[in-house]
Amino acid sequence: MLKGLQLSLSVVLLLSCGFLYRLTTKSSGHFSCLPPYRSQQGPEGLLGKGRSIVFIETSERMEPPPLVCCAVESAANIYPEQPVAFFMKGLSNSMQPPPNSTYPAFSLLSAIDNVFLFPLNMKKLFEDTPLFPWYTQINTSAERNWLHVSSDASRLAIIWKYGGIYMDTDVISIRPIPEENFLAAQSSQYSSNGVFGFLPRHSFLWECMENFVEHYNSDIWGNQGPNLMTRMLRVWCKLEDFQEVTDLKCLNLSFLHPQRFYPISYPEWRRYYEVWDTDPNFNDSYALHLWNYMNQEGRAVVRGSNTLVENLYRQHCPRTYRHLIQGSEELVTGKLGPGNR
């Protein structure tokens, strides 16, 4: 009887330890030196069904800023049954965060069940695509806009290979996108490349990669990005102006109204950082592009400011808001917030 009691106590202790370990690692995202992968599958096995949400980081940066975290977290919340893949150039297959260091944002994302971090290996990614000869011949050190151009190329190849939805890392998801093959209008008859989605191996993206190489000119801003998407869309479709908030259809492709992702246009980007009398409901939008490239002033989300962007963080990326956003007193005094430790 004593042996039976000891055995029962041992089982209870083991179960309690397992529960506490999971609770500790999953509750806050505040822990260091997490392995970047929780799945032994590579992108081929995980993303091959064409249902993934994809983000890309083409710099060597390992600690994503709060806006990037919010974008990834919000997508994970809106698409809980779909893998959210974050391809990071700073990762390698054997990469671990340095010992005795903490990456709060990196760890926060690693703790979300449907977020998967992958290394961005462009040479391997571009194999078997029209981009491979271009990539193997280009002198990247001579390219002024390489981070942007390489991102433009990578997003085309990833969505062509695996399918799914690509989003820029300054896009906050607020409701599911119901389309499979789509481009997002930035304005009437002009496409963005900050959000788009296709089934795997779609011929539109193959033709985009061919056009990318044929008309390559990185000195023209957007030539490999939104200008490319717009050029190809005009080849495929006869573009017309939008009528009210309705999307355009062409063959098996949808061209989504600017309200779907750009209800606040880029000249008005500062409105996200202002206090509104009444926050807009964005009922016609699936996600919000915050135009971070325009934010050369370095405007930040401040806890307690009641700005539109703070309220978006609180609603759509609560973990990021809770752990990475500082109050105004911390910013003024220079006190370190959790994102700077």
mmCIF file of C-alpha atoms in Angstrom:
data_model
loop_
_atom_site.group_PDB
_atom_site.id
_atom_site.type_symbol
_atom_site.label_atom_id
_atom_site.label_comp_id
_atom_site.label_asym_id
_atom_site.label_seq_id
_atom_site.Cartn_x
_atom_site.Cartn_y
_atom_site.Cartn_z
ATOM 1 C CA MET A 1 0.000 0.000 0.000
ATOM 2 C CA LEU A 2 2.861 2.370 0.836
ATOM 3 C CA LYS A 3 4.489 1.687 -2.553
ATOM 4 C CA GLY A 4 1.169 2.384 -4.273
ATOM 5 C CA LEU A 5 0.822 5.700 -2.435
ATOM 6 C CA GLN A 6 4.379 6.676 -3.380
ATOM 7 C CA LEU A 7 3.695 5.851 -7.032
ATOM 8 C CA SER A 8 0.491 7.927 -7.052
ATOM 9 C CA LEU A 9 2.294 10.898 -5.500
ATOM 10 C CA SER A 10 5.077 10.613 -8.100
ATOM 11 C CA VAL A 11 2.572 10.695 -10.968
ATOM 12 C CA VAL A 12 0.804 13.749 -9.475
ATOM 13 C CA LEU A 13 4.158 15.505 -9.031
ATOM 14 C CA LEU A 14 5.196 14.838 -12.637
ATOM 15 C CA LEU A 15 1.869 16.093 -14.004
ATOM 16 C CA SER A 16 2.063 19.209 -11.832
ATOM 17 C CA CYS A 17 5.590 19.968 -13.030
ATOM 18 C CA GLY A 18 4.539 19.604 -16.655
ATOM 19 C CA PHE A 19 1.543 21.873 -16.158
ATOM 20 C CA LEU A 20 3.591 24.524 -14.372
ATOM 21 C CA TYR A 21 6.290 24.426 -17.060
ATOM 22 C CA ARG A 22 3.752 24.964 -19.836
ATOM 23 C CA LEU A 23 1.979 27.675 -17.874
ATOM 24 C CA THR A 24 5.271 29.473 -17.199
ATOM 25 C CA THR A 25 6.488 29.376 -20.783
ATOM 26 C CA LYS A 26 3.193 30.224 -22.453
ATOM 27 C CA SER A 27 1.650 32.789 -20.122
ATOM 28 C CA SER A 28 3.718 35.901 -20.720
ATOM 29 C CA GLY A 29 6.277 35.331 -23.441
ATOM 30 C CA HIS A 30 8.927 36.791 -21.066
ATOM 31 C CA PHE A 31 11.729 34.304 -21.030
ATOM 32 C CA SER A 32 15.095 34.150 -22.699
ATOM 33 C CA CYS A 33 16.933 31.839 -25.064
ATOM 34 C CA LEU A 34 13.910 30.134 -26.592
ATOM 35 C CA PRO A 35 14.683 27.881 -29.536
ATOM 36 C CA PRO A 36 13.290 29.547 -32.654
ATOM 37 C CA TYR A 37 11.427 26.478 -33.896
ATOM 38 C CA ARG A 38 8.704 24.494 -32.175
ATOM 39 C CA SER A 39 8.151 22.283 -35.186
ATOM 40 C CA GLN A 40 10.645 19.979 -36.833
ATOM 41 C CA GLN A 41 8.897 20.642 -40.135
ATOM 42 C CA GLY A 42 10.514 23.012 -42.580
ATOM 43 C CA PRO A 43 8.443 25.555 -44.481
ATOM 44 C CA GLU A 44 7.632 22.969 -47.159
ATOM 45 C CA GLY A 45 5.801 20.694 -44.736
ATOM 46 C CA LEU A 46 4.167 23.415 -42.683
ATOM 47 C CA LEU A 47 3.164 25.941 -45.345
ATOM 48 C CA GLY A 48 2.546 23.737 -48.371
ATOM 49 C CA LYS A 49 -1.253 23.779 -48.082
ATOM 50 C CA GLY A 50 -1.409 27.437 -49.093
ATOM 51 C CA ARG A 51 -3.152 28.663 -45.940
ATOM 52 C CA SER A 52 -0.249 30.428 -44.246
ATOM 53 C CA ILE A 53 0.212 34.090 -43.328
ATOM 54 C CA VAL A 54 3.737 35.247 -44.204
ATOM 55 C CA PHE A 55 5.962 38.036 -42.872
ATOM 56 C CA ILE A 56 9.568 38.770 -43.896
ATOM 57 C CA GLU A 57 12.560 40.490 -42.259
ATOM 58 C CA THR A 58 15.413 41.043 -44.740
ATOM 59 C CA SER A 59 17.774 42.815 -42.333
ATOM 60 C CA GLU A 60 19.920 40.973 -39.800
ATOM 61 C CA ARG A 61 17.776 42.347 -36.979
ATOM 62 C CA MET A 62 16.926 39.705 -34.381
ATOM 63 C CA GLU A 63 14.769 41.747 -31.990
ATOM 64 C CA PRO A 64 11.601 42.838 -33.800
ATOM 65 C CA PRO A 65 10.282 46.294 -32.822
ATOM 66 C CA PRO A 66 6.810 46.512 -31.236
ATOM 67 C CA LEU A 67 5.028 47.284 -34.520
ATOM 68 C CA VAL A 68 6.440 44.120 -36.124
ATOM 69 C CA CYS A 69 5.390 42.111 -33.078
ATOM 70 C CA CYS A 70 1.912 43.599 -33.229
ATOM 71 C CA ALA A 71 1.567 42.752 -36.916
ATOM 72 C CA VAL A 72 2.553 39.108 -36.369
ATOM 73 C CA GLU A 73 0.546 38.700 -33.161
ATOM 74 C CA SER A 74 -2.592 40.249 -34.671
ATOM 75 C CA ALA A 75 -2.385 37.862 -37.636
ATOM 76 C CA ALA A 76 -1.975 34.913 -35.272
ATOM 77 C CA ASN A 77 -5.092 36.044 -33.384
ATOM 78 C CA ILE A 78 -7.216 36.568 -36.508
ATOM 79 C CA TYR A 79 -6.092 33.266 -38.119
ATOM 80 C CA PRO A 80 -5.764 30.912 -35.107
ATOM 81 C CA GLU A 81 -6.046 27.719 -37.182
ATOM 82 C CA GLN A 82 -3.466 28.783 -39.778
ATOM 83 C CA PRO A 83 0.337 28.900 -39.529
ATOM 84 C CA VAL A 84 1.855 32.378 -39.308
ATOM 85 C CA ALA A 85 5.378 32.205 -40.736
ATOM 86 C CA PHE A 86 7.991 34.878 -40.008
ATOM 87 C CA PHE A 87 11.049 34.524 -42.260
ATOM 88 C CA MET A 88 14.068 36.273 -40.717
ATOM 89 C CA LYS A 89 17.395 36.733 -42.479
ATOM 90 C CA GLY A 90 19.164 36.987 -39.115
ATOM 91 C CA LEU A 91 18.233 33.403 -38.267
ATOM 92 C CA SER A 92 20.311 30.420 -39.271
ATOM 93 C CA ASN A 93 19.322 26.773 -39.048
ATOM 94 C CA SER A 94 21.255 26.314 -35.812
ATOM 95 C CA MET A 95 20.677 29.793 -34.417
ATOM 96 C CA GLN A 96 20.027 30.292 -30.712
ATOM 97 C CA PRO A 97 19.822 33.660 -28.943
ATOM 98 C CA PRO A 98 23.157 34.330 -27.165
ATOM 99 C CA PRO A 99 23.318 32.974 -23.600
ATOM 100 C CA ASN A 100 22.646 35.368 -20.738
ATOM 101 C CA SER A 101 20.719 37.669 -23.076
ATOM 102 C CA THR A 102 17.018 38.351 -23.428
ATOM 103 C CA TYR A 103 15.050 39.044 -26.591
ATOM 104 C CA PRO A 104 11.601 39.970 -25.244
ATOM 105 C CA ALA A 105 9.937 40.478 -28.627
ATOM 106 C CA PHE A 106 11.569 37.425 -30.214
ATOM 107 C CA SER A 107 10.537 35.331 -27.219
ATOM 108 C CA LEU A 108 7.019 36.732 -27.236
ATOM 109 C CA LEU A 109 6.489 35.660 -30.830
ATOM 110 C CA SER A 110 8.078 32.255 -30.225
ATOM 111 C CA ALA A 111 5.544 31.617 -27.467
ATOM 112 C CA ILE A 112 2.492 32.008 -29.734
ATOM 113 C CA ASP A 113 1.240 28.563 -30.735
ATOM 114 C CA ASN A 114 0.665 29.195 -34.447
ATOM 115 C CA VAL A 115 3.694 31.459 -35.074
ATOM 116 C CA PHE A 116 6.735 29.802 -36.660
ATOM 117 C CA LEU A 117 10.096 31.504 -37.224
ATOM 118 C CA PHE A 118 12.169 30.400 -40.200
ATOM 119 C CA PRO A 119 15.549 31.465 -41.575
ATOM 120 C CA LEU A 120 15.346 33.448 -44.809
ATOM 121 C CA ASN A 121 17.814 31.794 -47.181
ATOM 122 C CA MET A 122 17.323 33.690 -50.429
ATOM 123 C CA LYS A 123 19.594 31.546 -52.558
ATOM 124 C CA LYS A 124 17.640 28.427 -51.654
ATOM 125 C CA LEU A 125 14.318 30.259 -51.874
ATOM 126 C CA PHE A 126 14.947 31.521 -55.411
ATOM 127 C CA GLU A 127 15.976 28.140 -56.803
ATOM 128 C CA ASP A 128 13.660 26.950 -59.588
ATOM 129 C CA THR A 129 12.253 30.470 -60.076
ATOM 130 C CA PRO A 130 13.052 33.231 -62.604
ATOM 131 C CA LEU A 131 14.726 35.132 -59.752
ATOM 132 C CA PHE A 132 17.635 32.711 -59.314
ATOM 133 C CA PRO A 133 19.897 33.918 -62.185
ATOM 134 C CA TRP A 134 19.291 37.546 -61.158
ATOM 135 C CA TYR A 135 20.139 36.846 -57.526
ATOM 136 C CA THR A 136 23.336 34.923 -58.248
ATOM 137 C CA GLN A 137 24.682 37.727 -60.469
ATOM 138 C CA ILE A 138 23.720 40.869 -58.562
ATOM 139 C CA ASN A 139 26.187 42.843 -56.441
ATOM 140 C CA THR A 140 24.114 43.404 -53.323
ATOM 141 C CA SER A 141 26.627 45.796 -51.754
ATOM 142 C CA ALA A 142 26.112 48.220 -54.658
ATOM 143 C CA GLU A 143 22.327 48.249 -54.269
ATOM 144 C CA ARG A 144 20.991 51.348 -52.482
ATOM 145 C CA ASN A 145 17.622 49.829 -51.641
ATOM 146 C CA TRP A 146 18.651 46.197 -51.188
ATOM 147 C CA LEU A 147 16.608 45.569 -48.032
ATOM 148 C CA HIS A 148 13.442 46.637 -49.853
ATOM 149 C CA VAL A 149 14.261 45.060 -53.215
ATOM 150 C CA SER A 150 15.216 41.725 -51.653
ATOM 151 C CA SER A 151 11.981 41.811 -49.663
ATOM 152 C CA ASP A 152 10.001 42.467 -52.854
ATOM 153 C CA ALA A 153 11.640 39.441 -54.484
ATOM 154 C CA SER A 154 11.340 37.160 -51.453
ATOM 155 C CA ARG A 155 7.623 37.717 -50.960
ATOM 156 C CA LEU A 156 6.904 36.792 -54.592
ATOM 157 C CA ALA A 157 8.923 33.569 -54.345
ATOM 158 C CA ILE A 158 7.517 32.491 -50.970
ATOM 159 C CA ILE A 159 3.865 32.948 -51.934
ATOM 160 C CA TRP A 160 4.469 31.360 -55.343
ATOM 161 C CA LYS A 161 6.084 28.298 -53.721
ATOM 162 C CA TYR A 162 3.836 27.854 -50.701
ATOM 163 C CA GLY A 163 0.749 29.960 -51.310
ATOM 164 C CA GLY A 164 -0.985 31.967 -48.606
ATOM 165 C CA ILE A 165 -1.166 35.633 -47.689
ATOM 166 C CA TYR A 166 1.820 37.949 -47.516
ATOM 167 C CA MET A 167 1.690 41.010 -45.231
ATOM 168 C CA ASP A 168 4.169 43.787 -44.523
ATOM 169 C CA THR A 169 5.350 43.954 -40.926
ATOM 170 C CA ASP A 170 3.447 47.207 -40.338
ATOM 171 C CA VAL A 171 0.043 45.714 -41.155
ATOM 172 C CA ILE A 172 -2.324 45.060 -38.241
ATOM 173 C CA SER A 173 -4.947 42.381 -38.943
ATOM 174 C CA ILE A 174 -8.456 43.093 -37.681
ATOM 175 C CA ARG A 175 -10.632 40.474 -39.437
ATOM 176 C CA PRO A 176 -10.092 37.522 -41.817
ATOM 177 C CA ILE A 177 -9.542 38.118 -45.527
ATOM 178 C CA PRO A 178 -12.148 36.025 -47.394
ATOM 179 C CA GLU A 179 -10.272 35.924 -50.734
ATOM 180 C CA GLU A 180 -7.731 33.364 -52.011
ATOM 181 C CA ASN A 181 -6.203 35.069 -55.053
ATOM 182 C CA PHE A 182 -6.085 38.818 -54.575
ATOM 183 C CA LEU A 183 -4.159 42.060 -54.806
ATOM 184 C CA ALA A 184 -4.817 45.091 -52.615
ATOM 185 C CA ALA A 185 -5.491 48.480 -54.179
ATOM 186 C CA GLN A 186 -3.559 51.317 -52.614
ATOM 187 C CA SER A 187 -5.589 53.762 -54.693
ATOM 188 C CA SER A 188 -7.807 53.508 -57.746
ATOM 189 C CA GLN A 189 -6.045 51.522 -60.504
ATOM 190 C CA TYR A 190 -2.846 51.253 -58.446
ATOM 191 C CA SER A 191 -1.874 48.085 -56.582
ATOM 192 C CA SER A 192 0.226 47.759 -53.475
ATOM 193 C CA ASN A 193 2.488 44.806 -52.750
ATOM 194 C CA GLY A 194 2.191 45.199 -48.967
ATOM 195 C CA VAL A 195 -0.639 42.665 -48.810
ATOM 196 C CA PHE A 196 -1.512 40.010 -51.371
ATOM 197 C CA GLY A 197 -2.566 36.386 -51.436
ATOM 198 C CA PHE A 198 -2.502 33.486 -53.898
ATOM 199 C CA LEU A 199 -2.801 29.741 -54.065
ATOM 200 C CA PRO A 200 0.527 27.934 -54.612
ATOM 201 C CA ARG A 201 2.179 28.092 -58.044
ATOM 202 C CA HIS A 202 -0.175 30.748 -59.369
ATOM 203 C CA SER A 203 0.843 31.898 -62.852
ATOM 204 C CA PHE A 204 0.353 35.571 -61.987
ATOM 205 C CA LEU A 205 3.244 35.427 -59.501
ATOM 206 C CA TRP A 206 5.459 33.518 -61.950
ATOM 207 C CA GLU A 207 4.895 36.266 -64.509
ATOM 208 C CA CYS A 208 5.611 38.859 -61.816
ATOM 209 C CA MET A 209 8.987 37.223 -61.118
ATOM 210 C CA GLU A 210 9.791 37.216 -64.833
ATOM 211 C CA ASN A 211 8.870 40.899 -65.090
ATOM 212 C CA PHE A 212 10.884 41.639 -61.932
ATOM 213 C CA VAL A 213 14.053 40.466 -63.699
ATOM 214 C CA GLU A 214 13.240 41.787 -67.167
ATOM 215 C CA HIS A 215 12.511 45.339 -65.947
ATOM 216 C CA TYR A 216 14.867 45.423 -62.975
ATOM 217 C CA ASN A 217 15.776 48.945 -61.871
ATOM 218 C CA SER A 218 16.255 49.325 -58.140
ATOM 219 C CA ASP A 219 17.008 53.051 -58.440
ATOM 220 C CA ILE A 220 13.313 53.724 -59.092
ATOM 221 C CA TRP A 221 11.506 53.466 -55.774
ATOM 222 C CA GLY A 222 8.715 50.871 -55.953
ATOM 223 C CA ASN A 223 9.711 49.623 -59.406
ATOM 224 C CA GLN A 224 10.137 46.066 -58.082
ATOM 225 C CA GLY A 225 7.176 46.346 -55.705
ATOM 226 C CA PRO A 226 3.853 48.170 -56.154
ATOM 227 C CA ASN A 227 4.794 49.399 -59.636
ATOM 228 C CA LEU A 228 5.511 45.805 -60.665
ATOM 229 C CA MET A 229 2.188 44.550 -59.301
ATOM 230 C CA THR A 230 0.361 47.370 -61.080
ATOM 231 C CA ARG A 231 2.155 46.675 -64.397
ATOM 232 C CA MET A 232 1.223 43.016 -64.271
ATOM 233 C CA LEU A 233 -2.338 43.664 -63.135
ATOM 234 C CA ARG A 234 -2.841 45.866 -66.199
ATOM 235 C CA VAL A 235 -1.633 43.021 -68.396
ATOM 236 C CA TRP A 236 -4.126 40.638 -66.821
ATOM 237 C CA CYS A 237 -7.094 42.932 -66.323
ATOM 238 C CA LYS A 238 -8.826 45.963 -67.720
ATOM 239 C CA LEU A 239 -8.688 48.240 -64.695
ATOM 240 C CA GLU A 240 -11.586 50.502 -63.861
ATOM 241 C CA ASP A 241 -12.275 52.928 -61.049
ATOM 242 C CA PHE A 242 -13.907 51.479 -57.945
ATOM 243 C CA GLN A 243 -17.602 52.073 -57.416
ATOM 244 C CA GLU A 244 -18.364 52.590 -53.726
ATOM 245 C CA VAL A 245 -16.732 49.957 -51.511
ATOM 246 C CA THR A 246 -16.859 47.021 -53.904
ATOM 247 C CA ASP A 247 -13.983 44.859 -55.118
ATOM 248 C CA LEU A 248 -13.115 44.245 -58.757
ATOM 249 C CA LYS A 249 -12.949 40.753 -60.262
ATOM 250 C CA CYS A 250 -10.804 39.659 -63.195
ATOM 251 C CA LEU A 251 -10.442 36.022 -64.277
ATOM 252 C CA ASN A 252 -9.634 34.196 -61.002
ATOM 253 C CA LEU A 253 -8.151 37.313 -59.379
ATOM 254 C CA SER A 254 -9.729 39.903 -57.052
ATOM 255 C CA PHE A 255 -8.530 43.502 -56.813
ATOM 256 C CA LEU A 256 -9.603 44.687 -53.374
ATOM 257 C CA HIS A 257 -10.858 48.196 -52.674
ATOM 258 C CA PRO A 258 -8.410 50.600 -50.934
ATOM 259 C CA GLN A 259 -10.674 50.601 -47.863
ATOM 260 C CA ARG A 260 -9.775 46.952 -47.246
ATOM 261 C CA PHE A 261 -6.210 47.797 -46.117
ATOM 262 C CA TYR A 262 -5.626 51.510 -46.667
ATOM 263 C CA PRO A 263 -8.581 53.375 -45.101
ATOM 264 C CA ILE A 264 -6.019 55.969 -43.977
ATOM 265 C CA SER A 265 -3.899 56.893 -46.996
ATOM 266 C CA TYR A 266 -0.150 57.483 -46.796
ATOM 267 C CA PRO A 267 -0.310 61.332 -46.816
ATOM 268 C CA GLU A 268 -2.437 61.064 -43.648
ATOM 269 C CA TRP A 269 -0.366 58.403 -41.852
ATOM 270 C CA ARG A 270 0.083 60.616 -38.753
ATOM 271 C CA ARG A 271 -3.623 60.198 -37.988
ATOM 272 C CA TYR A 272 -2.807 56.777 -36.539
ATOM 273 C CA TYR A 273 -0.771 58.576 -33.871
ATOM 274 C CA GLU A 274 -3.462 61.113 -33.007
ATOM 275 C CA VAL A 275 -6.300 61.058 -30.478
ATOM 276 C CA TRP A 276 -9.688 60.704 -32.150
ATOM 277 C CA ASP A 277 -12.957 61.911 -30.623
ATOM 278 C CA THR A 278 -14.431 58.546 -31.629
ATOM 279 C CA ASP A 279 -12.255 55.711 -32.900
ATOM 280 C CA PRO A 280 -13.274 54.591 -36.410
ATOM 281 C CA ASN A 281 -14.759 51.109 -36.668
ATOM 282 C CA PHE A 282 -12.999 50.176 -39.949
ATOM 283 C CA ASN A 283 -15.979 47.984 -40.830
ATOM 284 C CA ASP A 284 -14.909 47.765 -44.469
ATOM 285 C CA SER A 285 -11.297 46.797 -43.668
ATOM 286 C CA TYR A 286 -9.553 43.458 -43.195
ATOM 287 C CA ALA A 287 -6.267 44.921 -41.967
ATOM 288 C CA LEU A 288 -4.631 48.329 -41.517
ATOM 289 C CA HIS A 289 -1.365 49.399 -43.112
ATOM 290 C CA LEU A 290 0.357 51.882 -40.776
ATOM 291 C CA TRP A 291 2.838 53.263 -43.365
ATOM 292 C CA ASN A 292 5.858 52.793 -41.134
ATOM 293 C CA TYR A 293 8.198 53.780 -43.966
ATOM 294 C CA MET A 294 6.694 57.285 -43.777
ATOM 295 C CA ASN A 295 7.403 57.494 -40.045
ATOM 296 C CA GLN A 296 10.837 59.081 -40.323
ATOM 297 C CA GLU A 297 9.989 61.111 -37.195
ATOM 298 C CA GLY A 298 10.090 57.961 -35.101
ATOM 299 C CA ARG A 299 6.601 58.331 -33.650
ATOM 300 C CA ALA A 300 5.943 55.563 -31.142
ATOM 301 C CA VAL A 301 2.985 53.936 -29.463
ATOM 302 C CA VAL A 302 2.789 55.367 -25.934
ATOM 303 C CA ARG A 303 0.925 53.660 -23.124
ATOM 304 C CA GLY A 304 -1.887 55.859 -21.815
ATOM 305 C CA SER A 305 -1.847 58.264 -24.790
ATOM 306 C CA ASN A 306 -5.293 57.168 -26.042
ATOM 307 C CA THR A 307 -4.133 57.540 -29.630
ATOM 308 C CA LEU A 308 -5.753 55.464 -32.345
ATOM 309 C CA VAL A 309 -2.693 53.256 -32.684
ATOM 310 C CA GLU A 310 -2.535 52.600 -28.930
ATOM 311 C CA ASN A 311 -6.137 51.459 -28.981
ATOM 312 C CA LEU A 312 -5.421 49.213 -31.971
ATOM 313 C CA TYR A 313 -2.544 47.592 -30.049
ATOM 314 C CA ARG A 314 -4.692 47.038 -26.974
ATOM 315 C CA GLN A 315 -7.414 45.374 -29.013
ATOM 316 C CA HIS A 316 -5.515 43.411 -31.659
ATOM 317 C CA CYS A 317 -2.098 42.619 -30.144
ATOM 318 C CA PRO A 318 -2.596 42.620 -26.359
ATOM 319 C CA ARG A 319 0.579 40.635 -25.570
ATOM 320 C CA THR A 320 2.705 43.135 -27.462
ATOM 321 C CA TYR A 321 0.933 46.009 -25.732
ATOM 322 C CA ARG A 322 1.282 44.449 -22.307
ATOM 323 C CA HIS A 323 4.983 43.591 -22.526
ATOM 324 C CA LEU A 324 6.609 45.950 -25.045
ATOM 325 C CA ILE A 325 4.816 49.310 -24.916
ATOM 326 C CA GLN A 326 6.180 52.025 -22.606
ATOM 327 C CA GLY A 327 4.358 54.861 -20.898
ATOM 328 C CA SER A 328 5.154 58.526 -21.534
ATOM 329 C CA GLU A 329 7.074 58.791 -18.222
ATOM 330 C CA GLU A 330 9.403 55.973 -19.283
ATOM 331 C CA LEU A 331 10.065 57.669 -22.633
ATOM 332 C CA VAL A 332 10.758 61.091 -21.054
ATOM 333 C CA THR A 333 12.976 59.864 -18.204
ATOM 334 C CA GLY A 334 14.775 57.270 -20.277
ATOM 335 C CA LYS A 335 13.678 54.505 -17.914
ATOM 336 C CA LEU A 336 14.015 51.158 -19.626
ATOM 337 C CA GLY A 337 10.780 49.504 -20.571
ATOM 338 C CA PRO A 338 10.507 45.742 -21.108
ATOM 339 C CA GLY A 339 11.340 46.113 -24.794
ATOM 340 C CA ASN A 340 14.748 47.662 -24.027
ATOM 341 C CA ARG A 341 16.107 45.380 -21.334
#
